[in-house]
Coordinates of C-alpha atoms in Angstrom, one line a residue:
Chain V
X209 CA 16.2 16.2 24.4
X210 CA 18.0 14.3 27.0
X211 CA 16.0 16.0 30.0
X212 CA 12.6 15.5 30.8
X213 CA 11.8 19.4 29.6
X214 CA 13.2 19.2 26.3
X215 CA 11.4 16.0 25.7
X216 CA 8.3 17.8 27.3
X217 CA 8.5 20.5 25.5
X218 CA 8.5 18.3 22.0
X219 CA 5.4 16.9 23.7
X220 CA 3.6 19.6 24.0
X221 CA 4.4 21.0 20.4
X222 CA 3.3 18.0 19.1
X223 CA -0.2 17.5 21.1
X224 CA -0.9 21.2 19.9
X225 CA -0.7 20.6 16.2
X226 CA -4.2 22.2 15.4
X227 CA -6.5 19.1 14.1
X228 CA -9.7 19.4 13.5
X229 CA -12.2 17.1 16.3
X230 CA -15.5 15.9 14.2
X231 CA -14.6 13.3 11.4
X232 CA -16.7 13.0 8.6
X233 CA -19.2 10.0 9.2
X234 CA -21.2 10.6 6.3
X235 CA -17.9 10.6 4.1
X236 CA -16.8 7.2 5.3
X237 CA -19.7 5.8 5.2
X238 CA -20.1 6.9 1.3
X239 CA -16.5 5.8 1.0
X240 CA -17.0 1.9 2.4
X241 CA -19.9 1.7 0.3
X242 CA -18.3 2.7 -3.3
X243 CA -15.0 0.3 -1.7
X244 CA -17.5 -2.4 -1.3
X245 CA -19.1 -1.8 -4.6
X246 CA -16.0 -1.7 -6.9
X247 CA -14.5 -4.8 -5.5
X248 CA -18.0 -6.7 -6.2
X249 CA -18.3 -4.9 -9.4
X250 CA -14.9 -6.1 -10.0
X251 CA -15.7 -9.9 -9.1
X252 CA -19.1 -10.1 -10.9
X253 CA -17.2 -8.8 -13.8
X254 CA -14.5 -11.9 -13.8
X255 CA -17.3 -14.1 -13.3
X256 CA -19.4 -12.2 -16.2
X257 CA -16.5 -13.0 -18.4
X258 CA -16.1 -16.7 -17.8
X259 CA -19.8 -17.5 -17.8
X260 CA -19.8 -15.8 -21.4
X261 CA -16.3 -17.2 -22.7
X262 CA -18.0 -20.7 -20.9
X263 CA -21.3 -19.9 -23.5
X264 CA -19.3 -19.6 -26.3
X265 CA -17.4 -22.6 -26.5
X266 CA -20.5 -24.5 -25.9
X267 CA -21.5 -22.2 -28.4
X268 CA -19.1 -23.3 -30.9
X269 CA -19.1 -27.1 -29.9
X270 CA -22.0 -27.3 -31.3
X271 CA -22.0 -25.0 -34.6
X272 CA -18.6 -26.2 -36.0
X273 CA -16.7 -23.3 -34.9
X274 CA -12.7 -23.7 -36.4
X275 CA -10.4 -25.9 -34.3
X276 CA -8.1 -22.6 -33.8
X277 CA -11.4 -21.0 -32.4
X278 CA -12.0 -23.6 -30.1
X279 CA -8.5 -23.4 -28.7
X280 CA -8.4 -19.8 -28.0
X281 CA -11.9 -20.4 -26.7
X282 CA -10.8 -22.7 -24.2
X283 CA -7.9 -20.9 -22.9
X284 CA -9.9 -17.6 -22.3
X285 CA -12.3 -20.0 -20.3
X286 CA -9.3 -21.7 -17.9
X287 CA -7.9 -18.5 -17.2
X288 CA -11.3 -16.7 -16.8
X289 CA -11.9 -19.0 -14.4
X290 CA -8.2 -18.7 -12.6
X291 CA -8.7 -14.8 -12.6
X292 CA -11.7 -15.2 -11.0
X293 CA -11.0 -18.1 -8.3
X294 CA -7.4 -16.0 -7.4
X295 CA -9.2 -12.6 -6.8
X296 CA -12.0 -14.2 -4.8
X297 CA -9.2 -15.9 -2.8
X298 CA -7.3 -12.8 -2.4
X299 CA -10.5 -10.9 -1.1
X300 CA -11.1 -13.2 1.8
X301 CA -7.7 -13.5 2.2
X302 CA -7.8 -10.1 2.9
X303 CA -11.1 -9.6 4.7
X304 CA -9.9 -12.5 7.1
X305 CA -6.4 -10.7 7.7
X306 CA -6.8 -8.8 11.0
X307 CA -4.9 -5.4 11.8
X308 CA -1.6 -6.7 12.2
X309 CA 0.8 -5.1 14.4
X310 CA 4.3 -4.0 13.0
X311 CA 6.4 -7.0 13.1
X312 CA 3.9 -8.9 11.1
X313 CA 3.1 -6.7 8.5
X314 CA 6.9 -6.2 7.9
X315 CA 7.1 -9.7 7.8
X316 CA 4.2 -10.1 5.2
X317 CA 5.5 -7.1 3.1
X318 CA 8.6 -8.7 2.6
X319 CA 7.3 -12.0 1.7
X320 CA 4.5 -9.8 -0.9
X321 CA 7.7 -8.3 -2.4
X322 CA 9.4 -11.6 -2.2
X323 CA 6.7 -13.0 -4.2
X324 CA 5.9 -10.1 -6.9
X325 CA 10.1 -9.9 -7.2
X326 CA 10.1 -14.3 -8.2
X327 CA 6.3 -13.5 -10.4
X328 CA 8.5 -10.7 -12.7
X329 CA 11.5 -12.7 -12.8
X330 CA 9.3 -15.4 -14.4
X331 CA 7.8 -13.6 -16.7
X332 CA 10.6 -12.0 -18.2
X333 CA 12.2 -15.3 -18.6
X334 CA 8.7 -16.7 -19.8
X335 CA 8.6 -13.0 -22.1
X336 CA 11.7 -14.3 -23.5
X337 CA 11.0 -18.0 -24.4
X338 CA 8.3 -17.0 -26.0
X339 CA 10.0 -15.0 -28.2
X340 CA 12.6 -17.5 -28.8
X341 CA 10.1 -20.0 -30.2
X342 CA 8.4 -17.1 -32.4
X343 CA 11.6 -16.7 -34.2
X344 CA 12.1 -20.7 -34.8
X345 CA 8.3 -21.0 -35.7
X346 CA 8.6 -17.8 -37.7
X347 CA 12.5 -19.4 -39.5
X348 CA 10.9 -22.8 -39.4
X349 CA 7.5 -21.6 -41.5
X350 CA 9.7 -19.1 -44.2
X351 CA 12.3 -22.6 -44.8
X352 CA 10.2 -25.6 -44.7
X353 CA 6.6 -24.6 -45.5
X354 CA 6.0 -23.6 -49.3
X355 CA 2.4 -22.5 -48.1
X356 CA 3.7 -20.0 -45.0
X357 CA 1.6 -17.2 -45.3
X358 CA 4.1 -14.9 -43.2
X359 CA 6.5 -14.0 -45.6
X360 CA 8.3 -10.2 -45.8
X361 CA 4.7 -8.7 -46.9
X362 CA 2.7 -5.9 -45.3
X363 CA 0.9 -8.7 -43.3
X364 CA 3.6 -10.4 -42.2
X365 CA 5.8 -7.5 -41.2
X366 CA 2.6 -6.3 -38.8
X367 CA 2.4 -9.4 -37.0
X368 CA 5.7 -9.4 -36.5
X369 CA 6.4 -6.4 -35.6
X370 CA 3.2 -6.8 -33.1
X371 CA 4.7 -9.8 -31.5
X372 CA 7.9 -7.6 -31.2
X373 CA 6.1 -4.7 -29.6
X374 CA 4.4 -7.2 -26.8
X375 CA 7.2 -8.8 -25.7
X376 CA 9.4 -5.5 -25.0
X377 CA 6.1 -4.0 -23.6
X378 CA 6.3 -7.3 -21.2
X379 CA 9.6 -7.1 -20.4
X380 CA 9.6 -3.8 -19.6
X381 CA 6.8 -3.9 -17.3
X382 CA 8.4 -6.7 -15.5
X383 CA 11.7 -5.2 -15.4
X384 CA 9.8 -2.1 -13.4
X385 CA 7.9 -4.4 -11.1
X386 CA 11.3 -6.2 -10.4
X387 CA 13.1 -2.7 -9.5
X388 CA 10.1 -1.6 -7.2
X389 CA 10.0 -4.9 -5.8
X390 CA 13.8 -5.3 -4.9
X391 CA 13.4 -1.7 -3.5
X392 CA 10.4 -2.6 -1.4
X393 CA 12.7 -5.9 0.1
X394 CA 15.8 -3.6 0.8
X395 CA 13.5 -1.2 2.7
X396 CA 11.2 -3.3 4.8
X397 CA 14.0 -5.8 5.6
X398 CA 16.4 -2.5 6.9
X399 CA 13.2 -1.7 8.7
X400 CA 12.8 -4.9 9.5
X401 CA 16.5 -4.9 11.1
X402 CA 15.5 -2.4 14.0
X403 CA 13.5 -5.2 15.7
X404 CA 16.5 -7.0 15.9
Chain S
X296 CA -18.3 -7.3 18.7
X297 CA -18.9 -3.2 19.2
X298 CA -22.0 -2.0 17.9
X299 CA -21.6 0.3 14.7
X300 CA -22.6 3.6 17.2
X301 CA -19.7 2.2 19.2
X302 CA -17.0 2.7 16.1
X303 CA -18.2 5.9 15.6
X304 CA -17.9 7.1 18.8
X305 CA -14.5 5.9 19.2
X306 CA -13.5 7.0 15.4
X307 CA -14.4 10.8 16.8
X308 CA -12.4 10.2 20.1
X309 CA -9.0 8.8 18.1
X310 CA -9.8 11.3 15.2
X311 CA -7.3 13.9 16.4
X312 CA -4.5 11.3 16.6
X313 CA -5.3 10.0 13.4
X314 CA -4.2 13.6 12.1
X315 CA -1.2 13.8 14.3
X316 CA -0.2 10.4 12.9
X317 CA -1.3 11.2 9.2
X318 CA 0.8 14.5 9.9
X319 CA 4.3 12.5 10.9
X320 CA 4.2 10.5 7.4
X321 CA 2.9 12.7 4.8
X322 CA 4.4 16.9 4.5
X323 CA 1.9 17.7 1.4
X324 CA -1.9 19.1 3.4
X325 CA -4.4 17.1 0.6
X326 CA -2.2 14.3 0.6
X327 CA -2.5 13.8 4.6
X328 CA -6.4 14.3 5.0
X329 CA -6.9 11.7 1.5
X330 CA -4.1 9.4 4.2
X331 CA -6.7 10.0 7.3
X332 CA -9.7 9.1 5.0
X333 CA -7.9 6.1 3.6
X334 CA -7.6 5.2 7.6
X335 CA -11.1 6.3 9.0
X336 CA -11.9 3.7 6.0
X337 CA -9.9 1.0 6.6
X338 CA -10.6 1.4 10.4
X339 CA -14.6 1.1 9.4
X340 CA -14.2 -1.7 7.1
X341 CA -11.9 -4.0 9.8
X342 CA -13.9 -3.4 12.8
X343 CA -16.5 -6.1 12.1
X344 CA -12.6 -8.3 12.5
X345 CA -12.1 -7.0 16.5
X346 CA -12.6 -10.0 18.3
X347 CA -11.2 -7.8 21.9
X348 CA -7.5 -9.5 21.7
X349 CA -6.1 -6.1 22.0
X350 CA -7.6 -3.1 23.3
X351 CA -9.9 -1.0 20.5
X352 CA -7.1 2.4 20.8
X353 CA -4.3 -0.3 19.7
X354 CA -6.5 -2.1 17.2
X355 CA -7.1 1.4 15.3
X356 CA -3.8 2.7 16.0
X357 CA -2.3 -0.8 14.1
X358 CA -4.5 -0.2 11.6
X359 CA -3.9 3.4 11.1
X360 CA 0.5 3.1 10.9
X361 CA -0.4 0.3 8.3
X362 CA -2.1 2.5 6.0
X363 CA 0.4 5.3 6.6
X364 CA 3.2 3.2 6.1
X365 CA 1.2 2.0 3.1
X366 CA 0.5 5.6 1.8
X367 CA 4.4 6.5 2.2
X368 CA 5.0 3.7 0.0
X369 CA 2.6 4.3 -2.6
X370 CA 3.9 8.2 -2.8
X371 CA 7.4 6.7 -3.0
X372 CA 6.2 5.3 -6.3
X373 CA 4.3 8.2 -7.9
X374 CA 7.7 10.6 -6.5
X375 CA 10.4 8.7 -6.1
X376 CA 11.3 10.2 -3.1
X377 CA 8.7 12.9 -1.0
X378 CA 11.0 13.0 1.9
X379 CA 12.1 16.6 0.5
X380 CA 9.1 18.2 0.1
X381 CA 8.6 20.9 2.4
X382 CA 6.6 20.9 5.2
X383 CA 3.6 22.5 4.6
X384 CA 1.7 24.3 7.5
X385 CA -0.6 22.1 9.5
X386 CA -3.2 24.4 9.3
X387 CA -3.0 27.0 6.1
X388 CA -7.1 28.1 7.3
X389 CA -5.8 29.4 10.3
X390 CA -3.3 32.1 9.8
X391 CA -3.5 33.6 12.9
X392 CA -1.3 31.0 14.9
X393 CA 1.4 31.8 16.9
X394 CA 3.8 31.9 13.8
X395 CA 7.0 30.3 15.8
X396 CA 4.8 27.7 17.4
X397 CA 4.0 26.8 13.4
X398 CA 7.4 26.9 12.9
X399 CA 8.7 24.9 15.4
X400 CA 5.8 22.4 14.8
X401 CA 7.2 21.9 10.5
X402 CA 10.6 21.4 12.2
X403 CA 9.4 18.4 14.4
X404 CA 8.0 17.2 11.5
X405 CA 10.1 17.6 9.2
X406 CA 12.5 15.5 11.6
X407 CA 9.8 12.9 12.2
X408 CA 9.6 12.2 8.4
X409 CA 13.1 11.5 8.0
X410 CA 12.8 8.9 10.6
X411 CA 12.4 4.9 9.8
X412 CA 8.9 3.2 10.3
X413 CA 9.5 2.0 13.6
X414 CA 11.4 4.9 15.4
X415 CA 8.6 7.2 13.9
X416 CA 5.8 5.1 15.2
X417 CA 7.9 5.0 18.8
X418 CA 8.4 9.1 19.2
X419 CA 4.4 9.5 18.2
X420 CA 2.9 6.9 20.2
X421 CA 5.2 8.3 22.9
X422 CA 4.0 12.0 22.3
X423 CA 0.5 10.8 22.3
X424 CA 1.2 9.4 25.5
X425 CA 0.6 5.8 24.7
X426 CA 1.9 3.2 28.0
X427 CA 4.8 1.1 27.0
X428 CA 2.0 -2.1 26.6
X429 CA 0.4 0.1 24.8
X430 CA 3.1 0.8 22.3
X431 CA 4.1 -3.3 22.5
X432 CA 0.6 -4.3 20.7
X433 CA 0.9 -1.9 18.3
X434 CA 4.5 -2.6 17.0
X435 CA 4.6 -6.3 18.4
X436 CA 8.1 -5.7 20.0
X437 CA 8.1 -6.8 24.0
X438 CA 7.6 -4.4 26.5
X439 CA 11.3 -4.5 27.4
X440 CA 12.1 -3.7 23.9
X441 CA 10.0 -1.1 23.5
X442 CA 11.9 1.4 25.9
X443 CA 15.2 0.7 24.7
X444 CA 14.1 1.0 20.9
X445 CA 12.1 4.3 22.3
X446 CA 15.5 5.6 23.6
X447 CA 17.2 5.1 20.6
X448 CA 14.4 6.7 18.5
X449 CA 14.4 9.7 20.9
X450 CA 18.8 10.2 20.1
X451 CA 18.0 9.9 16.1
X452 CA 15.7 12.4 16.4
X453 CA 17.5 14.7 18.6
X454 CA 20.4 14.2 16.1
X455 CA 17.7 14.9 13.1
X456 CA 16.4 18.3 15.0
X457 CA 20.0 19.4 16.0
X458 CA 21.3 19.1 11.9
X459 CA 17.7 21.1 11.0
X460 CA 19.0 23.7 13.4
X461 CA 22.4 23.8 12.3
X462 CA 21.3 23.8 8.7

C-alpha cells in the first residue's frame, strides 16, 4: 500500500463492490411517514394521558375522592405533564439538530453518555434511599403503631416482597445503563483521541 | 432549500456510495441494506435542515457515517461484539462473480471493519474519491489534518490486510 498501485488497486476493488443503482423511493417515502406517525402518536399519547389524569383530579376535587387518591392523582398529573414537556423538547431538539460532522457528534455522544452515565447513577442511589426509608416506615409501623396493617400476613409479605422486587428490578436496570454508558464514554472519547 | 424532486435525484446519484459506506460498517447482508434504509431515511427527513453551508454530497455523507456509526453501536448492544462475524458476500444474488475479486473484496472489508470511526471514514471517502475539503466538512478536522490522519489510516490498514494475509 505504500505505492500509488497498491493503493490503486484497493481503489478499484472497492469502487467495484456490486451495489445496486435505483433506491427505493416509494420505501422511504412509506418509511418517513410511519417515522413521523409514531413519534406524533407517541406525543398525543403523553398529552392524552395528562389531559385525562388532569380530568380526574378535577374529577375527584369535586366528588370527595380519599386524600391518598388525590395525592397519587396529582403526582401522575406533574409528571404527565414533565414526560410530555421533555419529549416535545427533545423532538425539536432533534429536528433543529443539523447533520453534524464528526467532531461534533463525538462531542455530543460523549456528553449523551456523560449525561445517561450521572441519570443511572442517581437512580440507583435514589433506588436505594428509597428502600432505606421502606424499611424504617415498615420497622417504624410494626413498633410504634398498634393499628399497622402490615404485619407478617399474606398481605403484608406481598407488598413487601413487591417493594423488594422493584427496587432490584431498578437497580439492575440502572446498573446496565451505567455499564453501556461507561462503555459508550471509553469508546467515543478513544475515538475522540484520533482528532488530537 | 432543494425541491423534494431535487433529494430524490441526488439520493439515486449518492445511492451506490451509501452501500459502499453501509458495506465498511456492517459484515451481516440484511443488516446493511436495514443500515442504508435507516440513511436514505434520515437523509429524507434532514433535508428540509440544508440551509447550503456545505455542499449537498457532504451534507448526506455526514449524515450517512452518523447513522452507520449509530447502527454499529446499536449492534454492539444486541451482540456485544459483531466485529467477528464473517464477512458475508456483497452480493449472494449474483454468483457468477469473478470469485477472487469477491474474495479480495470480504478481505478489504473485513479490514475496514476492524478500523476506528475516523480512520474508516478517511480510507472510504478516499476510495470514493472524495477531495481533501471534501473529507474536512464531513469529519470537521482541517484540511491539513485530513492528509496526515489519511496517511495514518492508510498504515493501520495496510497493517490490518497484511495480519489477514498472514493469518
Amino acid at each position: 500500500m505504500q505505492t500509488d498501485e497498491q493503493w490503486d488497486d484497493l481503489t478499484r476493488q472497492w469502487q467495484q463492490q456490486p451495489v445496486a443503482q435505483q433506491p427505493d423511493i416509494g420505501l422511504i417515502k412509506r418509511r418517513v411517514l410511519m417515522h413521523r406517525l409514531r413519534i406524533s402518536g407517541l406525543i398525543l399519547f403523553d398529552i392524552l394521558i395528562t389531559v385525562i389524569t388532569a380530568y380526574f383530579l378535577l374529577y375527584g376535587i369535586n366528588h370527595d375522592f380519599s386524600a391518598s387518591m388525590h395525592v397519587w392523582l396529582g403526582f401522575g398529573l406533574v409528571f404527565g405533564v414533565l414526560v410530555t414537556v421533555a419529549g416535545l423538547m427533545i423532538r425539536i431538539k432533534a429536528w433543529r439538530q443539523p447533520a453534524m460532522n464528526t467532531q461534533s457528534w463525538l462531542d455530543f455522544e460523549i456528553r449523551r453518555a456523560r449525561s445517561q452515565y450521572s441519570y443511572a447513577n442517581l437512580t440507583m442511589v435514589s433506588t436505594l434511599v428509597f428502600l432505606a426509608f421502606f424499611h424504617l416506615w415498615l420497622l417504624a409501623g410494626m413498633f410504634f403503631d398498634p393499628e399497622f396493617e402490615l404485619t407478617l400476613n399474606t398481605r403484608g409479605i406481598m407488598i413487601y416482597s413487591f417493594a423488594l422486587l422493584w427496587t432490584a428490578l431498578f437497580c439492575l436496570v440502572a446498573h446496565k445503563l451505567k455499564k453501556r454508558a461507561a462503555a459508550n464514554i471509553a469508546r467515543y472519547t478513544s475515538e475522540q483521541a484520533l482528532f488530537e | 432549500m432543494p425541491e423534494q424532486p431535487e433529494i430524490e435525484s441526488l439520493i439515486t446519484r449518492h445511492y451506490p456510495a451509501l452501500q459502499r459506506i453501509a458495506a465498511s460498517h456492517e459484515a451481516n447482508t440484511a443488516l446493511r441494506e436495514e443500515l442504508v434504509q435507516d440513511m436514505l431515511e434520515s437523509i429524507w427527513r434532514s433535508w428540509s435542515k440544508f440551509r447550503g453551508e456545505s455542499s449537498p454530497k457532504t451534507y448526506i455523507l455526514r449524515i450517512a457515517y452518523y447513522r452507520a456509526a449509530r447502527h454499529i453501536e446499536k449492534q454492539m448492544r444486541r451482540l456485544e461484539t459483531n466485529v467477528e462475524q464473517t464477512v458475508e458476500s456483497v452480493d449472494p444474488q449474483h454468483p457468477e462473480q469473478n470469485a477472487e475479486q469477491q474474495q479480495q473484496i470480504n478481505q478489504l472489508l473485513y479490514a475496514i471493519h476492524r478500523l476506528p470511526i475516523v480512520q474508516k471514514q478517511l480510507i472510504t471517502m478516499s476510495f470514493d474519491g472524495l477531495s481533501y475539503q471534501e473529507m474536512a466538512e464531513v469529519t470537521g478536522l482541517s484540511i491539513s489534518n485530513v492528509g496526515v490522519r489519511l496517511n495514518r489510516a492508510k498504515a493501520t490498514l495496510k497493517k490490518l490486510l497484511e495480519h489477514h494475509y498472514a493469518n
